[in-house]
PDB file of C-alpha atoms and ligand atoms in Angstrom:
ATOM      1  CA  MET A   1       0.000   0.000   0.000  1.00  0.00           C
ATOM      2  CA  ALA A   2       2.755   2.385   0.936  1.00  0.00           C
ATOM      3  CA  GLY A   3       4.268   1.946  -2.518  1.00  0.00           C
ATOM      4  CA  LEU A   4       0.990   2.787  -4.201  1.00  0.00           C
ATOM      5  CA  LEU A   5       0.662   5.951  -2.192  1.00  0.00           C
ATOM      6  CA  ALA A   6       4.266   7.020  -2.634  1.00  0.00           C
ATOM      7  CA  LEU A   7       4.088   7.419  -6.393  1.00  0.00           C
ATOM      8  CA  PRO A   8       1.287   9.988  -6.584  1.00  0.00           C
ATOM      9  CA  ALA A   9       2.890  11.833  -3.679  1.00  0.00           C
ATOM     10  CA  ALA A  10       6.206  12.016  -5.521  1.00  0.00           C
ATOM     11  CA  ALA A  11       4.477  13.171  -8.686  1.00  0.00           C
ATOM     12  CA  TYR A  12       2.648  15.824  -6.694  1.00  0.00           C
ATOM     13  CA  MET A  13       5.903  17.040  -5.146  1.00  0.00           C
ATOM     14  CA  LEU A  14       7.472  17.318  -8.581  1.00  0.00           C
ATOM     15  CA  GLN A  15       4.508  19.279  -9.878  1.00  0.00           C
ATOM     16  CA  GLU A  16       4.758  21.584  -6.892  1.00  0.00           C
ATOM     17  CA  GLN A  17       8.471  22.119  -7.507  1.00  0.00           C
ATOM     18  CA  GLU A  18       7.862  22.972 -11.146  1.00  0.00           C
ATOM     19  CA  ALA A  19       5.091  25.393 -10.266  1.00  0.00           C
ATOM     20  CA  ARG A  20       7.351  27.076  -7.727  1.00  0.00           C
ATOM     21  CA  ALA A  21      10.234  27.327 -10.198  1.00  0.00           C
ATOM     22  CA  ALA A  22       7.956  29.064 -12.701  1.00  0.00           C
ATOM     23  CA  GLU A  23       7.007  31.809 -10.294  1.00  0.00           C
ATOM     24  CA  MET A  24      10.285  32.144  -8.379  1.00  0.00           C
ATOM     25  CA  GLU A  25      11.610  35.639  -7.776  1.00  0.00           C
ATOM     26  CA  ARG A  26      14.881  36.730  -9.403  1.00  0.00           C
ATOM     27  CA  THR A  27      17.383  39.470  -8.673  1.00  0.00           C
ATOM     28  CA  PHE A  28      20.424  40.925 -10.380  1.00  0.00           C
ATOM     29  CA  ILE A  29      23.659  40.844  -8.382  1.00  0.00           C
ATOM     30  CA  ALA A  30      27.040  42.110  -9.590  1.00  0.00           C
ATOM     31  CA  ILE A  31      30.503  41.916  -8.086  1.00  0.00           C
ATOM     32  CA  LYS A  32      32.106  45.220  -9.019  1.00  0.00           C
ATOM     33  CA  PRO A  33      35.728  45.570 -10.229  1.00  0.00           C
ATOM     34  CA  ASP A  34      37.015  46.117  -6.663  1.00  0.00           C
ATOM     35  CA  GLY A  35      35.459  42.834  -5.469  1.00  0.00           C
ATOM     36  CA  VAL A  36      36.851  40.941  -8.455  1.00  0.00           C
ATOM     37  CA  GLN A  37      40.351  42.423  -8.110  1.00  0.00           C
ATOM     38  CA  ARG A  38      40.410  41.699  -4.376  1.00  0.00           C
ATOM     39  CA  GLY A  39      39.706  38.007  -4.980  1.00  0.00           C
ATOM     40  CA  LEU A  40      36.283  38.065  -3.344  1.00  0.00           C
ATOM     41  CA  ILE A  41      34.252  36.310  -6.066  1.00  0.00           C
ATOM     42  CA  SER A  42      33.999  32.922  -4.324  1.00  0.00           C
ATOM     43  CA  GLU A  43      33.454  34.518  -0.900  1.00  0.00           C
ATOM     44  CA  ILE A  44      30.489  36.506  -2.221  1.00  0.00           C
ATOM     45  CA  LEU A  45      29.052  33.663  -4.302  1.00  0.00           C
ATOM     46  CA  SER A  46      29.207  31.310  -1.356  1.00  0.00           C
ATOM     47  CA  ARG A  47      27.119  33.592   0.841  1.00  0.00           C
ATOM     48  CA  PHE A  48      24.237  33.513  -1.648  1.00  0.00           C
ATOM     49  CA  GLU A  49      24.735  29.815  -2.366  1.00  0.00           C
ATOM     50  CA  ARG A  50      24.859  28.705   1.276  1.00  0.00           C
ATOM     51  CA  LYS A  51      21.742  30.685   2.088  1.00  0.00           C
ATOM     52  CA  GLY A  52      19.822  28.512  -0.362  1.00  0.00           C
ATOM     53  CA  PHE A  53      19.448  30.858  -3.302  1.00  0.00           C
ATOM     54  CA  LYS A  54      19.918  29.413  -6.781  1.00  0.00           C
ATOM     55  CA  LEU A  55      22.321  30.755  -9.394  1.00  0.00           C
ATOM     56  CA  VAL A  56      20.586  30.904 -12.782  1.00  0.00           C
ATOM     57  CA  GLY A  57      22.950  33.189 -14.712  1.00  0.00           C
ATOM     58  CA  ILE A  58      26.595  34.257 -14.426  1.00  0.00           C
ATOM     59  CA  LYS A  59      29.235  35.902 -16.610  1.00  0.00           C
ATOM     60  CA  ILE A  60      32.316  38.072 -16.304  1.00  0.00           C
ATOM     61  CA  VAL A  61      32.381  41.234 -18.415  1.00  0.00           C
ATOM     62  CA  VAL A  62      34.067  44.624 -18.622  1.00  0.00           C
ATOM     63  CA  PRO A  63      31.115  46.963 -19.177  1.00  0.00           C
ATOM     64  CA  GLN A  64      31.471  49.963 -21.479  1.00  0.00           C
ATOM     65  CA  LYS A  65      30.987  53.342 -19.784  1.00  0.00           C
ATOM     66  CA  ASP A  66      27.702  54.025 -21.603  1.00  0.00           C
ATOM     67  CA  PHE A  67      26.463  50.639 -20.419  1.00  0.00           C
ATOM     68  CA  ALA A  68      27.388  51.555 -16.831  1.00  0.00           C
ATOM     69  CA  GLN A  69      25.479  54.831 -17.306  1.00  0.00           C
ATOM     70  CA  LYS A  70      22.407  52.847 -18.368  1.00  0.00           C
ATOM     71  CA  HIS A  71      22.753  50.570 -15.357  1.00  0.00           C
ATOM     72  CA  TYR A  72      22.988  53.520 -12.953  1.00  0.00           C
ATOM     73  CA  HIS A  73      20.571  55.832 -14.871  1.00  0.00           C
ATOM     74  CA  ASP A  74      18.577  56.537 -11.680  1.00  0.00           C
ATOM     75  CA  LEU A  75      21.621  58.283 -10.219  1.00  0.00           C
ATOM     76  CA  LYS A  76      22.448  60.509 -13.205  1.00  0.00           C
ATOM     77  CA  ASP A  77      21.919  63.734 -11.243  1.00  0.00           C
ATOM     78  CA  ARG A  78      24.165  62.745  -8.332  1.00  0.00           C
ATOM     79  CA  PRO A  79      27.616  64.368  -8.106  1.00  0.00           C
ATOM     80  CA  PHE A  80      29.341  60.975  -7.995  1.00  0.00           C
ATOM     81  CA  PHE A  81      27.586  59.610 -11.133  1.00  0.00           C
ATOM     82  CA  ASN A  82      30.489  60.103 -13.541  1.00  0.00           C
ATOM     83  CA  GLY A  83      33.051  58.603 -11.169  1.00  0.00           C
ATOM     84  CA  LEU A  84      30.739  55.717 -10.327  1.00  0.00           C
ATOM     85  CA  CYS A  85      30.188  54.823 -13.989  1.00  0.00           C
ATOM     86  CA  GLY A  86      33.888  55.251 -14.712  1.00  0.00           C
ATOM     87  CA  PHE A  87      34.676  52.870 -11.885  1.00  0.00           C
ATOM     88  CA  LEU A  88      32.125  50.210 -12.884  1.00  0.00           C
ATOM     89  CA  SER A  89      33.547  50.187 -16.400  1.00  0.00           C
ATOM     90  CA  SER A  90      37.185  50.160 -15.234  1.00  0.00           C
ATOM     91  CA  GLY A  91      37.529  46.379 -15.033  1.00  0.00           C
ATOM     92  CA  PRO A  92      35.843  43.007 -14.872  1.00  0.00           C
ATOM     93  CA  VAL A  93      32.429  42.712 -13.265  1.00  0.00           C
ATOM     94  CA  VAL A  94      30.817  39.390 -12.336  1.00  0.00           C
ATOM     95  CA  ALA A  95      27.165  39.702 -13.350  1.00  0.00           C
ATOM     96  CA  MET A  96      24.722  37.215 -11.879  1.00  0.00           C
ATOM     97  CA  VAL A  97      21.069  36.362 -11.561  1.00  0.00           C
ATOM     98  CA  TRP A  98      19.997  34.652  -8.349  1.00  0.00           C
ATOM     99  CA  GLU A  99      16.642  33.048  -7.768  1.00  0.00           C
ATOM    100  CA  GLY A 100      14.698  32.246  -4.615  1.00  0.00           C
ATOM    101  CA  GLU A 101      11.830  33.173  -2.378  1.00  0.00           C
ATOM    102  CA  GLY A 102      12.328  36.778  -1.261  1.00  0.00           C
ATOM    103  CA  VAL A 103      15.729  36.954  -2.973  1.00  0.00           C
ATOM    104  CA  ILE A 104      15.431  40.653  -3.920  1.00  0.00           C
ATOM    105  CA  LYS A 105      14.901  41.943  -0.405  1.00  0.00           C
ATOM    106  CA  TYR A 106      17.017  39.327   1.352  1.00  0.00           C
ATOM    107  CA  GLY A 107      19.809  39.749  -1.204  1.00  0.00           C
ATOM    108  CA  ARG A 108      19.990  43.388  -0.106  1.00  0.00           C
ATOM    109  CA  LYS A 109      20.210  42.217   3.517  1.00  0.00           C
ATOM    110  CA  LEU A 110      23.089  39.899   2.687  1.00  0.00           C
ATOM    111  CA  ILE A 111      24.804  42.830   0.937  1.00  0.00           C
ATOM    112  CA  GLY A 112      24.302  45.384   3.732  1.00  0.00           C
ATOM    113  CA  ALA A 113      23.905  49.171   3.726  1.00  0.00           C
ATOM    114  CA  THR A 114      25.291  51.191   0.790  1.00  0.00           C
ATOM    115  CA  ASP A 115      27.969  52.825   2.966  1.00  0.00           C
ATOM    116  CA  PRO A 116      30.194  50.073   4.429  1.00  0.00           C
ATOM    117  CA  GLN A 117      30.794  52.331   7.449  1.00  0.00           C
ATOM    118  CA  LYS A 118      27.125  51.759   8.236  1.00  0.00           C
ATOM    119  CA  SER A 119      26.760  48.131   7.067  1.00  0.00           C
ATOM    120  CA  GLU A 120      26.309  45.646   9.884  1.00  0.00           C
ATOM    121  CA  PRO A 121      29.062  43.114  10.552  1.00  0.00           C
ATOM    122  CA  GLY A 122      27.979  39.835   9.015  1.00  0.00           C
ATOM    123  CA  THR A 123      26.893  41.504   5.799  1.00  0.00           C
ATOM    124  CA  ILE A 124      29.044  41.404   2.664  1.00  0.00           C
ATOM    125  CA  ARG A 125      29.835  45.127   2.742  1.00  0.00           C
ATOM    126  CA  GLY A 126      30.100  45.137   6.532  1.00  0.00           C
ATOM    127  CA  ASP A 127      32.647  42.334   6.521  1.00  0.00           C
ATOM    128  CA  LEU A 128      34.541  43.062   3.335  1.00  0.00           C
ATOM    129  CA  ALA A 129      34.462  46.773   2.431  1.00  0.00           C
ATOM    130  CA  VAL A 130      35.372  50.102   4.040  1.00  0.00           C
ATOM    131  CA  VAL A 131      34.184  53.041   1.904  1.00  0.00           C
ATOM    132  CA  VAL A 132      31.088  53.776  -0.209  1.00  0.00           C
ATOM    133  CA  GLY A 133      33.072  54.300  -3.408  1.00  0.00           C
ATOM    134  CA  ARG A 134      34.470  50.743  -3.159  1.00  0.00           C
ATOM    135  CA  ASN A 135      31.567  48.766  -1.741  1.00  0.00           C
ATOM    136  CA  ILE A 136      32.300  45.726  -3.965  1.00  0.00           C
ATOM    137  CA  ILE A 137      28.782  44.577  -4.841  1.00  0.00           C
ATOM    138  CA  HIS A 138      25.539  45.659  -6.453  1.00  0.00           C
ATOM    139  CA  GLY A 139      22.063  44.233  -5.848  1.00  0.00           C
ATOM    140  CA  SER A 140      18.695  45.225  -7.333  1.00  0.00           C
ATOM    141  CA  ASP A 141      16.635  47.292  -4.904  1.00  0.00           C
ATOM    142  CA  GLY A 142      13.115  46.141  -5.887  1.00  0.00           C
ATOM    143  CA  PRO A 143      11.060  43.994  -8.264  1.00  0.00           C
ATOM    144  CA  GLU A 144      10.961  46.578 -11.072  1.00  0.00           C
ATOM    145  CA  THR A 145      14.694  47.331 -10.912  1.00  0.00           C
ATOM    146  CA  ALA A 146      15.430  43.598 -10.772  1.00  0.00           C
ATOM    147  CA  LYS A 147      13.430  43.027 -13.944  1.00  0.00           C
ATOM    148  CA  ASP A 148      15.077  45.955 -15.764  1.00  0.00           C
ATOM    149  CA  GLU A 149      18.609  45.083 -14.640  1.00  0.00           C
ATOM    150  CA  ILE A 150      18.290  41.392 -15.559  1.00  0.00           C
ATOM    151  CA  LYS A 151      17.072  42.469 -19.006  1.00  0.00           C
ATOM    152  CA  LEU A 152      19.912  44.949 -19.397  1.00  0.00           C
ATOM    153  CA  TRP A 153      22.680  42.498 -18.452  1.00  0.00           C
ATOM    154  CA  PHE A 154      21.384  39.148 -19.747  1.00  0.00           C
ATOM    155  CA  LYS A 155      19.740  37.725 -22.852  1.00  0.00           C
ATOM    156  CA  PRO A 156      16.868  35.378 -21.939  1.00  0.00           C
ATOM    157  CA  GLU A 157      18.800  32.380 -23.299  1.00  0.00           C
ATOM    158  CA  GLU A 158      21.689  33.112 -20.920  1.00  0.00           C
ATOM    159  CA  LEU A 159      19.461  32.280 -17.958  1.00  0.00           C
ATOM    160  CA  VAL A 160      19.157  28.631 -17.009  1.00  0.00           C
ATOM    161  CA  LYS A 161      16.009  26.986 -15.728  1.00  0.00           C
ATOM    162  CA  TYR A 162      16.666  23.904 -13.610  1.00  0.00           C
ATOM    163  CA  THR A 163      15.535  22.163 -10.463  1.00  0.00           C
ATOM    164  CA  SER A 164      18.222  22.033  -7.814  1.00  0.00           C
ATOM    165  CA  ASN A 165      18.444  18.764  -5.845  1.00  0.00           C
ATOM    166  CA  ALA A 166      18.537  20.775  -2.646  1.00  0.00           C
ATOM    167  CA  GLU A 167      15.260  22.571  -3.350  1.00  0.00           C
ATOM    168  CA  LYS A 168      13.073  20.061  -1.553  1.00  0.00           C
ATOM    169  CA  TRP A 169      15.225  20.589   1.537  1.00  0.00           C
ATOM    170  CA  ILE A 170      15.273  24.373   1.267  1.00  0.00           C
ATOM    171  CA  TYR A 171      11.527  24.834   0.684  1.00  0.00           C
ATOM    172  CA  GLY A 172       8.681  23.153   2.475  1.00  0.00           C
ATOM    173  CA  VAL A 173       5.755  23.730   4.770  1.00  0.00           C
ATOM    174  CA  ASN A 174       4.931  21.477   7.685  1.00  0.00           C
TER     175      ASN A 174
HETATM  176  P1  LIG B   1      23.207  50.609  -3.526  1.00  0.00           P
HETATM  177  O1  LIG B   1      24.415  50.145  -4.313  1.00  0.00           O
HETATM  178  O2  LIG B   1      23.294  50.197  -2.093  1.00  0.00           O
HETATM  179  O3  LIG B   1      21.919  50.231  -4.186  1.00  0.00           O
HETATM  180  P2  LIG B   1      22.753  53.304  -4.536  1.00  0.00           P
HETATM  181  O4  LIG B   1      21.899  52.683  -5.584  1.00  0.00           O
HETATM  182  O5  LIG B   1      22.185  54.440  -3.770  1.00  0.00           O
HETATM  183  O6  LIG B   1      23.260  52.220  -3.482  1.00  0.00           O
HETATM  184  O7  LIG B   1      24.099  53.820  -5.188  1.00  0.00           O
HETATM  185  C1  LIG B   1      24.755  53.063  -6.178  1.00  0.00           C
HETATM  186  C2  LIG B   1      26.237  53.108  -5.911  1.00  0.00           C
HETATM  187  O8  LIG B   1      26.701  54.452  -5.998  1.00  0.00           O
HETATM  188  C3  LIG B   1      26.655  52.641  -4.528  1.00  0.00           C
HETATM  189  O9  LIG B   1      26.762  51.243  -4.424  1.00  0.00           O
HETATM  190  C4  LIG B   1      27.967  53.329  -4.365  1.00  0.00           C
HETATM  191  C5  LIG B   1      27.764  54.648  -5.087  1.00  0.00           C
HETATM  192  N1  LIG B   1      27.363  55.702  -4.137  1.00  0.00           N
HETATM  193  C6  LIG B   1      26.180  55.845  -3.521  1.00  0.00           C
HETATM  194  N2  LIG B   1      26.150  56.910  -2.724  1.00  0.00           N
HETATM  195  C7  LIG B   1      27.376  57.481  -2.862  1.00  0.00           C
HETATM  196  C8  LIG B   1      27.994  58.620  -2.292  1.00  0.00           C
HETATM  197  N3  LIG B   1      27.365  59.408  -1.434  1.00  0.00           N
HETATM  198  N4  LIG B   1      29.276  58.882  -2.658  1.00  0.00           N
HETATM  199  C9  LIG B   1      29.934  58.106  -3.524  1.00  0.00           C
HETATM  200  N5  LIG B   1      29.421  57.022  -4.102  1.00  0.00           N
HETATM  201  C10 LIG B   1      28.151  56.712  -3.771  1.00  0.00           C
HETATM  202 MG1  LIG B   2      21.049  50.852  -5.973  1.00  0.00          MG
END
């Protein structure tokens, strides 16, 4: 009897997983040139990975300055805009898309406050950066920005859809 019951249950679980994957939230995360040059790629990746978020896109690129200006268009009137865009385009950036429940908001928590002097210890900027001009990482600040930034940095075919083996241990309701 147990065998007969187990099969539909497994099929149901699979269906549930697929449904969840289809609606899962995504965010854009980038390791800026300072983070790459300081050898912090694996340290940063591991924080998102260990949390239980899923990597669905990754590449290393040196963005052109006009591309950096597009990425930071919201800040075009700020006095630091030119320097910021110059810096982002000064070297390799690791561009990523991470997926998971609440990943946009929680990704920002993992990253910490914009100014590393104010970021809590335990956050990426709190642990690994000192000044706002070299705060090593970018993360989308909301659902609309996430959508726009993913579209700016990635072609749809560069994003991978897959079920992680760990998912059934990361998600679940009792
Ligand atoms: P965040 O990166 O936390 O989303 P933001 O969008 O306000 O912060 O600013 C984008 C980047 O611009 C930020 O990561 C570092 C730089 N920046 C922000 N405020 C700055 C300031 N007052 N002086 C110099 N650079 C600044
Ligand atoms: Mg921002």
